[in-house]
Coordinates of C-alpha atoms (C1' of nucleotides) in Angstrom, one line a residue:
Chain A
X1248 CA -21.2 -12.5 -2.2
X1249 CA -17.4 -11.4 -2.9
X1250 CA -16.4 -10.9 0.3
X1251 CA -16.2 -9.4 3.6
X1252 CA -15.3 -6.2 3.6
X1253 CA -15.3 -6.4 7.6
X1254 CA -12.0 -6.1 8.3
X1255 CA -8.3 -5.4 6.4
X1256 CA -9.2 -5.1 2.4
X1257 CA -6.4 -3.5 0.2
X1258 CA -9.0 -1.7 -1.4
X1259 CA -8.9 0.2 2.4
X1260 CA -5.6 1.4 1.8
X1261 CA -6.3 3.0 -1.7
X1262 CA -9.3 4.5 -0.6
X1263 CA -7.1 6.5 2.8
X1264 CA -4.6 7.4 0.0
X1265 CA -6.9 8.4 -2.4
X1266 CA -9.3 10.7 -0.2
X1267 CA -5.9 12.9 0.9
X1268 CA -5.3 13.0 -2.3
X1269 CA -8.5 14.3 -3.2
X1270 CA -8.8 16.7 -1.0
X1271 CA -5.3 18.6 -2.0
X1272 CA -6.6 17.9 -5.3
X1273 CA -9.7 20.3 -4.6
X1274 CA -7.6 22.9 -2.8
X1275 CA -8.8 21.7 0.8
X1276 CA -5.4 21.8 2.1
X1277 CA -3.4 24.8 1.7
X1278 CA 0.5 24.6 2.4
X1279 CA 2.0 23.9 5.4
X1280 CA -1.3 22.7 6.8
X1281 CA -0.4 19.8 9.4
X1282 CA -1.8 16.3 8.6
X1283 CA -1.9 14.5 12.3
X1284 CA -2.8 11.2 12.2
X1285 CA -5.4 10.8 15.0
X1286 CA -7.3 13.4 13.6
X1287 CA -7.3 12.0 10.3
X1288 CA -8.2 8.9 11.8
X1289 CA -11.3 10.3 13.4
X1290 CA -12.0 12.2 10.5
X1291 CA -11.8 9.2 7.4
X1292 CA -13.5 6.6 10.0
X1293 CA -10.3 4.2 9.7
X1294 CA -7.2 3.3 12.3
X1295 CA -4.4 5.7 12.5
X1296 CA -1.8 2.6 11.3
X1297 CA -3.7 3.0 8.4
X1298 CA -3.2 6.4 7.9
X1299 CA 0.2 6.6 9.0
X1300 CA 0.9 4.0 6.0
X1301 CA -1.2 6.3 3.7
X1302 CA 1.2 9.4 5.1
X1303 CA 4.5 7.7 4.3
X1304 CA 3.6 6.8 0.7
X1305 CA 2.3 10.3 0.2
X1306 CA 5.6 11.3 1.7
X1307 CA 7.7 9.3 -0.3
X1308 CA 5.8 10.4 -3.9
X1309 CA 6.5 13.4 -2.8
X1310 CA 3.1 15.1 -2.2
X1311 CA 3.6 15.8 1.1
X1312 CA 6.8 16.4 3.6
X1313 CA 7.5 14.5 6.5
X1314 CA 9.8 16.2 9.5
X1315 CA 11.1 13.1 12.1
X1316 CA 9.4 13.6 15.2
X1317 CA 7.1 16.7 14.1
X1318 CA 5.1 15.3 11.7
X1319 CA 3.4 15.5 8.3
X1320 CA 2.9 18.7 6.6
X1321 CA 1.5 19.8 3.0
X1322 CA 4.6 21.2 1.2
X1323 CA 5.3 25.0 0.8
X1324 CA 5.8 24.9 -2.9
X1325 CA 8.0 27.7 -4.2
X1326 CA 8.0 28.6 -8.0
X1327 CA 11.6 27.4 -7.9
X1328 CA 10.7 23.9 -7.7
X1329 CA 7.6 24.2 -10.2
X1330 CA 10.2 25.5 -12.6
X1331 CA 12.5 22.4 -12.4
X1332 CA 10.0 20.0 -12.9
X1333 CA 8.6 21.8 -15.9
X1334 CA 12.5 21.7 -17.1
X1335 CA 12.7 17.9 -17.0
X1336 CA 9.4 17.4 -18.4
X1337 CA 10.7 20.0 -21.3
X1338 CA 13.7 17.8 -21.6
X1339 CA 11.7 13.9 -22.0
X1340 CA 8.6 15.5 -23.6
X1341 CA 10.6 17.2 -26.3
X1342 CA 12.9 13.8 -26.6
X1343 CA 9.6 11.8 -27.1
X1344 CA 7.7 14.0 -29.6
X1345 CA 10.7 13.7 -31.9
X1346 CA 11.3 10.4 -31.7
X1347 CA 7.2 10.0 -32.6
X1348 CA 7.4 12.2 -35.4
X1349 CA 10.5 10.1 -36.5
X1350 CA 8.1 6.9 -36.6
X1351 CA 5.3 5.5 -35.2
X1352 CA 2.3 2.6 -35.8
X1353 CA -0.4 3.5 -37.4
X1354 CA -2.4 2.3 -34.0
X1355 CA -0.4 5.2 -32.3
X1356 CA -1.6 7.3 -34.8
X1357 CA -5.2 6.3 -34.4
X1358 CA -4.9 6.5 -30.4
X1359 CA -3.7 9.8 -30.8
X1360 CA -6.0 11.1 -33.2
X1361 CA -8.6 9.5 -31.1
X1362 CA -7.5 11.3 -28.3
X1363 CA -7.1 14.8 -29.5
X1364 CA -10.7 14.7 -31.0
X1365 CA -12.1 13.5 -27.5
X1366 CA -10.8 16.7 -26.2
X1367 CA -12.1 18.9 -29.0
X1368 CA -15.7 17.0 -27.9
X1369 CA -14.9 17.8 -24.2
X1370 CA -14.2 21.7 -25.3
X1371 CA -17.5 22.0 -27.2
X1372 CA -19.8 20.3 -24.6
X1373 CA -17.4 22.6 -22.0
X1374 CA -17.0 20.1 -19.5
X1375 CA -14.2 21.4 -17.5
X1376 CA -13.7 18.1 -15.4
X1377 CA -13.0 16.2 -18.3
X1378 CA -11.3 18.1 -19.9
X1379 CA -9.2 18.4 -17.4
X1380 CA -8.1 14.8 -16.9
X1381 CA -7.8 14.3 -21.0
X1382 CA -5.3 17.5 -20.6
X1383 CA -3.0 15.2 -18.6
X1384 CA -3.8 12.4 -20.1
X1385 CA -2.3 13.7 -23.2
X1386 CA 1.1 13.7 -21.8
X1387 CA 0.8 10.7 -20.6
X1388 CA 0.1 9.1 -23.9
X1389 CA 2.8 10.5 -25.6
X1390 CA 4.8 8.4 -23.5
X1391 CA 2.8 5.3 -23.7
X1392 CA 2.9 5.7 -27.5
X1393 CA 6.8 5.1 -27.4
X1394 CA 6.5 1.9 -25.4
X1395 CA 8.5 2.3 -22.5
X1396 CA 6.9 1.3 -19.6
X1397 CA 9.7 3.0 -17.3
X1398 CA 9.1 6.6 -19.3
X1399 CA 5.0 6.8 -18.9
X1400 CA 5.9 6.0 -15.2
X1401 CA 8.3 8.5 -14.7
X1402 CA 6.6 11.1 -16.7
X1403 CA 3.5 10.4 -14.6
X1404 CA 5.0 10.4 -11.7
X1405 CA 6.3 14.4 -13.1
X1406 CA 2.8 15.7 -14.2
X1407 CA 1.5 14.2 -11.1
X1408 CA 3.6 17.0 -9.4
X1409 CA 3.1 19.3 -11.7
X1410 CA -1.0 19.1 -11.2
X1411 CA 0.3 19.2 -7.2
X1412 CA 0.9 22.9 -8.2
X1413 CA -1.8 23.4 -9.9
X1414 CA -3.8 21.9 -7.1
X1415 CA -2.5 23.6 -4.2
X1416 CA -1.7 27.3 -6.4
X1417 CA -4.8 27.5 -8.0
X1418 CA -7.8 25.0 -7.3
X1419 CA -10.7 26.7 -8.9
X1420 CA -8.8 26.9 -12.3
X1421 CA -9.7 23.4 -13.4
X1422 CA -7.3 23.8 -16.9
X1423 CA -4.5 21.3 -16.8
X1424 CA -3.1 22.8 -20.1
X1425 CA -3.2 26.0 -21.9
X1426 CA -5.8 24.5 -24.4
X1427 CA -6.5 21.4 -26.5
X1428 CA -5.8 23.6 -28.8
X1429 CA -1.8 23.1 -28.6
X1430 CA -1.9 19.6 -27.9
X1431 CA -3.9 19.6 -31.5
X1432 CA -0.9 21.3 -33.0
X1433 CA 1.2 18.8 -31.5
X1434 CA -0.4 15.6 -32.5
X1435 CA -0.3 17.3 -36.2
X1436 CA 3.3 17.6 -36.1
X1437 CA 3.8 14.3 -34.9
X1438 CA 1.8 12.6 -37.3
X1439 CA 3.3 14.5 -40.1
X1440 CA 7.1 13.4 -39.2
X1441 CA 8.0 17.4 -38.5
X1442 CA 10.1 16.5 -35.4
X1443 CA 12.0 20.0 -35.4
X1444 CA 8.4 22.1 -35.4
X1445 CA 6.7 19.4 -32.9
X1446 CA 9.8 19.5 -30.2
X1447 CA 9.4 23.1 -30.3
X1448 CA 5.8 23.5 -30.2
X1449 CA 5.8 20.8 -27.2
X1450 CA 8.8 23.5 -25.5
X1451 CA 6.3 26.6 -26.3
X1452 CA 3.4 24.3 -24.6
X1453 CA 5.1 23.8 -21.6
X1454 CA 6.4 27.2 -21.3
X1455 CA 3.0 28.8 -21.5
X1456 CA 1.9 26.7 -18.2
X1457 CA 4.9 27.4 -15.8
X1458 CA 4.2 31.6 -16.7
X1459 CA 0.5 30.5 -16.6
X1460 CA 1.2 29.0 -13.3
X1461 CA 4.1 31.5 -11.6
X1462 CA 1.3 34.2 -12.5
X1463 CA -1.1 33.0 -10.0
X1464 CA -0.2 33.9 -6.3
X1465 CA -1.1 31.2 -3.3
X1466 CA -4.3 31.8 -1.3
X1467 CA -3.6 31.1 2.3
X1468 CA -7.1 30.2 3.8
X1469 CA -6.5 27.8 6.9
X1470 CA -9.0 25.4 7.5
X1471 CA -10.1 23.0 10.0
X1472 CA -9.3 19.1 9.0
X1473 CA -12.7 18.1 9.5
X1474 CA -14.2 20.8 7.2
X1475 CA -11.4 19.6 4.6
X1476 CA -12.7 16.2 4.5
X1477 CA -16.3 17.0 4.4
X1478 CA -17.9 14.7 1.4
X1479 CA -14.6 12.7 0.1
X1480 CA -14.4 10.4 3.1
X1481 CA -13.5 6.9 1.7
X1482 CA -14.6 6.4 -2.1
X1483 CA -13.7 4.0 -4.2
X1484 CA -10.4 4.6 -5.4
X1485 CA -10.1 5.7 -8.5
X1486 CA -7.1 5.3 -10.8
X1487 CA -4.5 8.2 -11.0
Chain B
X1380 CA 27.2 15.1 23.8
X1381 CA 25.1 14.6 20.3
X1382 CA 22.1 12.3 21.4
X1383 CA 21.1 9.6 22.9
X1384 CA 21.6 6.2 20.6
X1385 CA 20.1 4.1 22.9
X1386 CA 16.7 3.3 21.6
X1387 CA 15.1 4.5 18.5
X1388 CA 17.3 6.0 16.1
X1389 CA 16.7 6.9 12.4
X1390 CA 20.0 5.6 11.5
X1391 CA 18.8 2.3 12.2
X1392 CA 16.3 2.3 9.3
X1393 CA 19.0 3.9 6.9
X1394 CA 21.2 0.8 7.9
X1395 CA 19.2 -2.1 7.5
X1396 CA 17.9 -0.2 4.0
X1397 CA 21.3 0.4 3.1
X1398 CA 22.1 -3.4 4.6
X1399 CA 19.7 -4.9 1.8
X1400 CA 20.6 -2.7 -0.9
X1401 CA 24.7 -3.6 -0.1
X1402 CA 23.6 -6.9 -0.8
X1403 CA 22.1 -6.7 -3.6
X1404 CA 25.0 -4.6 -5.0
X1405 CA 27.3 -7.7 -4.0
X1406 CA 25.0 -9.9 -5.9
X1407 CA 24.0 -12.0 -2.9
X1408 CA 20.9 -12.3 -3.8
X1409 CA 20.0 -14.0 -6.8
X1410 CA 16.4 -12.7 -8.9
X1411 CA 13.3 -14.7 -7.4
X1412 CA 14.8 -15.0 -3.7
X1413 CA 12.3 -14.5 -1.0
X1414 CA 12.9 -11.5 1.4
X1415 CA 11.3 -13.1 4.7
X1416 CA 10.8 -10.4 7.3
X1417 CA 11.8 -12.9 10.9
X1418 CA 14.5 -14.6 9.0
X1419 CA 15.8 -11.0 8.2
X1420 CA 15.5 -9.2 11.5
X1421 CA 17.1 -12.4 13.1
X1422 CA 20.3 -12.3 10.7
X1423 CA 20.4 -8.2 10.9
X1424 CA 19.8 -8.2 14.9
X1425 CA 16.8 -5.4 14.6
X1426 CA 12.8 -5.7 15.3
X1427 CA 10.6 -6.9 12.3
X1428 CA 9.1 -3.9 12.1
X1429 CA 12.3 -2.4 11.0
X1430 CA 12.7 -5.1 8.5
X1431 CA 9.5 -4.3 7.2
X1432 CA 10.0 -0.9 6.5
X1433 CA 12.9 -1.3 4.8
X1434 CA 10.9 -3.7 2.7
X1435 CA 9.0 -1.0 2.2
X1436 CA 10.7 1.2 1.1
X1437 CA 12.7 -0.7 -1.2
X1438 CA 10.2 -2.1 -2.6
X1439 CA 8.2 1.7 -3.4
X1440 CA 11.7 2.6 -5.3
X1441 CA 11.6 -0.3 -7.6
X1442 CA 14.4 -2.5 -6.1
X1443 CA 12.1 -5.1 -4.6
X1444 CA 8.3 -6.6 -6.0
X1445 CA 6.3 -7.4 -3.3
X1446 CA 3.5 -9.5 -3.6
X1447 CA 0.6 -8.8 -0.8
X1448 CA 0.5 -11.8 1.6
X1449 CA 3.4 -13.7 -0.2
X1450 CA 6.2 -11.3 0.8
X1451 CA 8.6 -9.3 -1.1
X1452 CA 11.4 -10.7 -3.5
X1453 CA 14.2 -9.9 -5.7
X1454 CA 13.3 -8.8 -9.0
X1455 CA 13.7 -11.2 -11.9
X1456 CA 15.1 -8.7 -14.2
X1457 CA 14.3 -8.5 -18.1
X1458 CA 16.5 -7.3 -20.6
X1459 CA 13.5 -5.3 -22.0
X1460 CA 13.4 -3.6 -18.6
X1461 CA 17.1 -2.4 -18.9
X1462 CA 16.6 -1.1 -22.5
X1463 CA 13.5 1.1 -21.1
X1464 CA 15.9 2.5 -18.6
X1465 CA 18.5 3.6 -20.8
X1466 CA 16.5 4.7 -23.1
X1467 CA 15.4 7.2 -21.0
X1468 CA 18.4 8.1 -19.6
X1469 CA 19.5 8.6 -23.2
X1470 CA 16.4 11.2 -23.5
X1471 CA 17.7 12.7 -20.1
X1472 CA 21.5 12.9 -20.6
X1473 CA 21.4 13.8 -24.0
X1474 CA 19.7 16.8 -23.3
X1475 CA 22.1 17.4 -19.9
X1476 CA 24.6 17.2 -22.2
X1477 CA 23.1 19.7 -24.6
X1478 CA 22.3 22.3 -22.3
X1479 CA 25.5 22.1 -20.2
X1480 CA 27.4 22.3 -23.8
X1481 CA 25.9 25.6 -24.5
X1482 CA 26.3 27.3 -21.3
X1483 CA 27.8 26.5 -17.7
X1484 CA 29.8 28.4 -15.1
X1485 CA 33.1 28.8 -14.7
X1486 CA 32.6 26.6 -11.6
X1487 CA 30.4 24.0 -13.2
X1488 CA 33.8 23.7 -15.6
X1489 CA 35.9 23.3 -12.5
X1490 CA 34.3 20.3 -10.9
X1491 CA 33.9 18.7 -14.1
X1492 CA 37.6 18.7 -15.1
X1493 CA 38.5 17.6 -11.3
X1494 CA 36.2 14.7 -12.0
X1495 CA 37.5 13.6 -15.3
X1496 CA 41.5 14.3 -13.7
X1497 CA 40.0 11.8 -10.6
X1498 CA 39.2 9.1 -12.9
X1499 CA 42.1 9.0 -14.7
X1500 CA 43.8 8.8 -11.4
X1501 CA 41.7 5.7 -10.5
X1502 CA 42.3 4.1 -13.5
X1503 CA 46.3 4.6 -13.6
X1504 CA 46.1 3.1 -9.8
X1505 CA 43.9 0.5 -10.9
X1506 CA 41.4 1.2 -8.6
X1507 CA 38.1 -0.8 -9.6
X1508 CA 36.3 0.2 -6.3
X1509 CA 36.8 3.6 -6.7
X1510 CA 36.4 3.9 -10.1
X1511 CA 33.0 2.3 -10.0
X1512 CA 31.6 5.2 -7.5
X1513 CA 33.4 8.0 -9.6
X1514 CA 32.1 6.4 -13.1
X1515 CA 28.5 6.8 -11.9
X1516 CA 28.5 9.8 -9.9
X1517 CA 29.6 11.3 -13.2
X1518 CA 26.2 11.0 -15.0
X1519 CA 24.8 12.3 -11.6
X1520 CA 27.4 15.0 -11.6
X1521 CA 25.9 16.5 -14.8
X1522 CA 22.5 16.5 -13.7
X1523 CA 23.8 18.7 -10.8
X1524 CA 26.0 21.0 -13.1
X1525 CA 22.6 22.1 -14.7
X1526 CA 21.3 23.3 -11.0
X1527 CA 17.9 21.4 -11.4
X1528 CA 17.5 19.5 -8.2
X1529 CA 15.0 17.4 -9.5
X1530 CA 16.6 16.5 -12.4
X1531 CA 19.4 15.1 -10.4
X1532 CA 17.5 13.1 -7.7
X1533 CA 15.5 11.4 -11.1
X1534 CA 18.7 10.9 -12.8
X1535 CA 19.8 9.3 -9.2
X1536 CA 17.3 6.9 -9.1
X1537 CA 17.4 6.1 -13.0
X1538 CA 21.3 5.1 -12.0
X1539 CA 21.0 3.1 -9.1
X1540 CA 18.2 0.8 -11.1
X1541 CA 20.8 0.9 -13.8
X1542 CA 23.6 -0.5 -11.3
X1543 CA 20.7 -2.5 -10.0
X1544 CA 21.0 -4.4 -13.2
X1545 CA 24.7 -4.5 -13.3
X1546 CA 24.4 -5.8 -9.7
X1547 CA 22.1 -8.4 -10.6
X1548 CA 23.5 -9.8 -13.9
X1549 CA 26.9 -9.7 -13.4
X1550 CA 28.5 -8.5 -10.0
X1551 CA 31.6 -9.7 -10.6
X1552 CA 32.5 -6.9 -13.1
X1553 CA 33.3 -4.1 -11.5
X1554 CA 32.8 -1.6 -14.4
X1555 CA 30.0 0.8 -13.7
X1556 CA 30.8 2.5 -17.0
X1557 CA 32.9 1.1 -20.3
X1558 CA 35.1 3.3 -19.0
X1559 CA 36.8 7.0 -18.5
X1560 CA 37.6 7.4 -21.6
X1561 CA 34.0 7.9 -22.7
X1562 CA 33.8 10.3 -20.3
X1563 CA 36.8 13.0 -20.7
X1564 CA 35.5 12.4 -24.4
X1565 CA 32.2 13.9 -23.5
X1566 CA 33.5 16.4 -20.7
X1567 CA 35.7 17.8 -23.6
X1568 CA 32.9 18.3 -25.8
X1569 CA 31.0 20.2 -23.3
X1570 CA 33.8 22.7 -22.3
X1571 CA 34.2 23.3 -25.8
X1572 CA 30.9 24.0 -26.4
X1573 CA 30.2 21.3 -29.2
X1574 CA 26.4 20.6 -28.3
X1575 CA 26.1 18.1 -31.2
X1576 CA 29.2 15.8 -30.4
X1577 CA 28.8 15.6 -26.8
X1578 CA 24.7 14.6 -27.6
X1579 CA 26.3 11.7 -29.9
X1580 CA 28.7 10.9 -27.8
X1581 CA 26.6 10.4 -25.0
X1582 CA 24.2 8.5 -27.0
X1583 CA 27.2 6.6 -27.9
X1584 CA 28.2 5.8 -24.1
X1585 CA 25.3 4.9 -23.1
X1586 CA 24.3 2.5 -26.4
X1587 CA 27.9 0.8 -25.6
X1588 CA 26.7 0.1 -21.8
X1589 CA 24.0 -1.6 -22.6
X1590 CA 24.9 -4.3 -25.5
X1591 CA 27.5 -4.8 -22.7
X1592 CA 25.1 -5.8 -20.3
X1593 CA 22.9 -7.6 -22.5
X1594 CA 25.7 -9.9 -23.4
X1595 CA 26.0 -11.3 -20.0
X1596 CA 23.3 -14.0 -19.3
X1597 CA 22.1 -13.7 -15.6
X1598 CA 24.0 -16.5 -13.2
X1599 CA 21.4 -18.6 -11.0
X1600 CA 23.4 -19.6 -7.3
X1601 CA 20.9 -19.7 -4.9
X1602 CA 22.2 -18.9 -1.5
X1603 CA 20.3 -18.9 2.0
X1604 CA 19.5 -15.7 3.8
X1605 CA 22.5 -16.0 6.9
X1606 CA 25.0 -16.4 4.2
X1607 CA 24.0 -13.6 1.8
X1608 CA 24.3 -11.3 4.6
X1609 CA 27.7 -12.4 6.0
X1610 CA 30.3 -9.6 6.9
X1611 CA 27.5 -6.7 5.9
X1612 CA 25.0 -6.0 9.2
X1613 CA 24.7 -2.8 9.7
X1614 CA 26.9 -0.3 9.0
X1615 CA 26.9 3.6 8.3
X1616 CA 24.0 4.7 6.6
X1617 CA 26.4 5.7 3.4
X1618 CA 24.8 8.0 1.0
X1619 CA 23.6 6.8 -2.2
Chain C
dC1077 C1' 7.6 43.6 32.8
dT1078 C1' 10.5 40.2 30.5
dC1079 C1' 12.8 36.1 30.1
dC1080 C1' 13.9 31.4 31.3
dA1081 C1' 12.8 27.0 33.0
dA1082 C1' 10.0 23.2 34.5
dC1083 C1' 5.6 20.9 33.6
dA1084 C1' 1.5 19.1 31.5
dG1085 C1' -0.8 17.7 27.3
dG1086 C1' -0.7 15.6 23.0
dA1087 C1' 1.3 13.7 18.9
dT1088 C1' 4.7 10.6 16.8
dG1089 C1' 7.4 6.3 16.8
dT1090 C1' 8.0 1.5 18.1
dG1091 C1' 7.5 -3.1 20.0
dC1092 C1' 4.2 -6.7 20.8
dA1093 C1' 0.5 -9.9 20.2
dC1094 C1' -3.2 -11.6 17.5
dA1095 C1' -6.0 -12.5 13.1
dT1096 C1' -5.8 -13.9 8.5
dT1097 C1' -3.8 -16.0 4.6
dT1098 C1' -0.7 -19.1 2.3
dC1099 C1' 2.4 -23.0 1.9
dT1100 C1' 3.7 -27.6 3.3
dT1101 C1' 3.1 -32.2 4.8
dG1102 C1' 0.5 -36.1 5.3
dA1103 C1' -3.3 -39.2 4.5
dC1104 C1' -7.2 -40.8 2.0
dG1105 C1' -9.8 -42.2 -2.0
dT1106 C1' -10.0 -43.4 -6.9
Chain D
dA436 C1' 0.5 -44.7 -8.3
dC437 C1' -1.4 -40.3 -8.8
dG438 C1' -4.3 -36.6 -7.8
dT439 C1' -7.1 -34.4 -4.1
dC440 C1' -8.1 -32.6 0.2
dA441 C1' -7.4 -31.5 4.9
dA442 C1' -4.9 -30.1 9.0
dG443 C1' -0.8 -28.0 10.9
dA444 C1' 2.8 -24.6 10.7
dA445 C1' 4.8 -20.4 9.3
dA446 C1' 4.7 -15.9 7.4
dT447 C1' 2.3 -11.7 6.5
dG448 C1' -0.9 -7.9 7.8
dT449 C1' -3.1 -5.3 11.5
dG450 C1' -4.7 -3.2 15.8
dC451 C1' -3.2 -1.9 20.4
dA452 C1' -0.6 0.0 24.1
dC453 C1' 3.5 2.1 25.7
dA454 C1' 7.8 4.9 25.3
dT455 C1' 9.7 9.1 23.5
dC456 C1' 9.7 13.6 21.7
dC457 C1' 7.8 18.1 20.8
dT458 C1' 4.9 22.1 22.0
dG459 C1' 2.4 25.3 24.5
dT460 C1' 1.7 27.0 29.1
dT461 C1' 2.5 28.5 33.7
dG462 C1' 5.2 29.8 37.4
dG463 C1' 9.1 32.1 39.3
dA464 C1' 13.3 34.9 39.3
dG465 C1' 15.8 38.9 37.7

DNA sequence: CTCCAACAGGATGTGCACATTTCTTGACGT
DNA sequence: ACGTCAAGAAATGTGCACATCCTGTTGGAG
């Protein structure tokens, strides 16, 4: 056997993290719901220290906001901040579609090519759920495609918020992006060295999801912690 | 009277964070030295746990790797880690640059000439200290002349692992930047609107910073714990 | 009837002690 | 003499219990 999965595993950790995470991820918590530990203890089947480490990460990746003394709450997200992370994104994404169009390996160009035609398969056999992780993916790759370990972090880090919106704004719309059809446009641009027309059609992109987004108004529908959780519990847990 | 300080304060945390990162901005600890958690708490004069979530901490914002059941210790770094960095800060600033160049408040104009004027002062009184704050809280100050909050707290943390570098490899030079002269270059192509020089310019800056720091091999001294924190304890928290 | 203050209940934060894992030192066998 | 293995020690990780703080409530005074 591997090993006893009786007490402390790391795998314990991930799984805390990543069931919080799920649940905001299906709209179970609306904003400014309050995340207290024994509860949450209860609730996941784990110790609150446990928790409590799961909290502060959350905290510090900025998914949820922490208040000394009161507690953990998920944050009140105004459109304000939704537009400022869409900015920066605007600023790297547009930097790193130029400098791709300016030159890349031919294995980029097969790994994007690869990609956009997985989500063209993913539109025709429209499977949302897919879809919607090959939507953010794409970003993602752009940035892994310049080979800059510190960017693709970063940027993750920055559509990870961005989804946070989407998340917690509008949970049954399961469409990351506008469309694979832009990101085809895109990768076409890229991989004919127009830097100019892929910059700008990487700037329209972006701009279509923040109006996409800002359009949708917050549902307030408080719910009880324990109906949150129901079915995520502890999974495995599942890369971001 | 304010508060109580008497037991549990959250200053305490911010000082033996900011205790750690101080020494690592004196370059008192050397790349590969093991952070031990009772070694620490005895030298600092606060509870393990305190020690440990410093550890934490530092170690979620890149400035420490820790390694489960081995500990945490000081990043070996590579030069292939610094180029990533500024290569992204190149993406970031240049567009800063950009945007600030082709529109900014009359205010935003203000503060940027009393920065430049500050430096200048620094540097005619020969004031390395000072000069080192001032020289990198002028990339942050542009982040903040655009009014993106989270633009500036990335470009924050993009810095301080910059410094981190500059802290590492060479901590005897005091010279955050090459110097102001790059930067009333730049802040003079933004007022005057000239969107295209103060891009190249940047570019320029920030190209010159790191062949700078890629010339300086790393020195190995390795020094015990008691002695690397000598004269720093815990002070005021000191913002970043 | 309204407002303020003291109190009880509960949640968060912290120190402490123990379990587990890893590194070191020493001895044994080849 | 060198490599291997085992036992002891130290450091890390974790659960537990208590101290502190906040919040909602209740009682009394104006």
């Amino acid at each position: 056997m591997p090993r006893k999965p009786r007490k402390g595993d790391v795998a314990a950790d991930e799984a805390v993290y990543g069931a919080i995470r799920r649940a905001m991820h299906m709209g179970r918590l609306t904003p400014g719901t309050k995340l207290q530990e024994p509860a949450l203890a209860r609730v996941l089947g784990v110790s609150r220290e446990r928790v409590r480490k799961a909290l502060h990460r959350l905290v510090h990746e900025g998914w949820l906001t922490a208040i000394p003394n009161r507690g953990t709450f998920v944050p009140s997200l105004t459109v304000e901040e939704m537009r400022e992370i869409y900015d920066v994104r605007s600023m790297l994404e547009a930097a790193i579609v130029r400098r791709l169009s300016e030159g890349h390996t031919t294995a980029a160009a097969k790994r994007l090519k690869a990609h956009v035609a997985e989500e063209k398969a993913a539109t025709r056999r429209d499977d949302r759920g897919r879809l919607f992780e090959l939507s953010g993916e794409f970003h993602v790759l752009l940035a892994e495609l310049c080979g800059n370990e510190e960017l693709t972090r970063l940027l993750r880090g920055l559509l990870t918020r961005s989804t946070m919106h989407f998340s917690l704004a509008a949970p049954r719309q399961l469409t990351n992006c506008a469309g694979p059809h832009d990101h085809g446009d895109i990768a076409e641009a890229i991989l004919g060295g127009r830097a100019d027309r892929a910059a700008k059609l990487m700037l329209g992109h972006l701009a279509g999801l923040v109006t996409m987004q800002a359009a949708r108004p917050p549902q307030h529908e408080p719910i009880d912690l324990p109906q949150a959780f129901r079915g995520i519990k502890a999974r495995r847990p599942e890369r971001d």
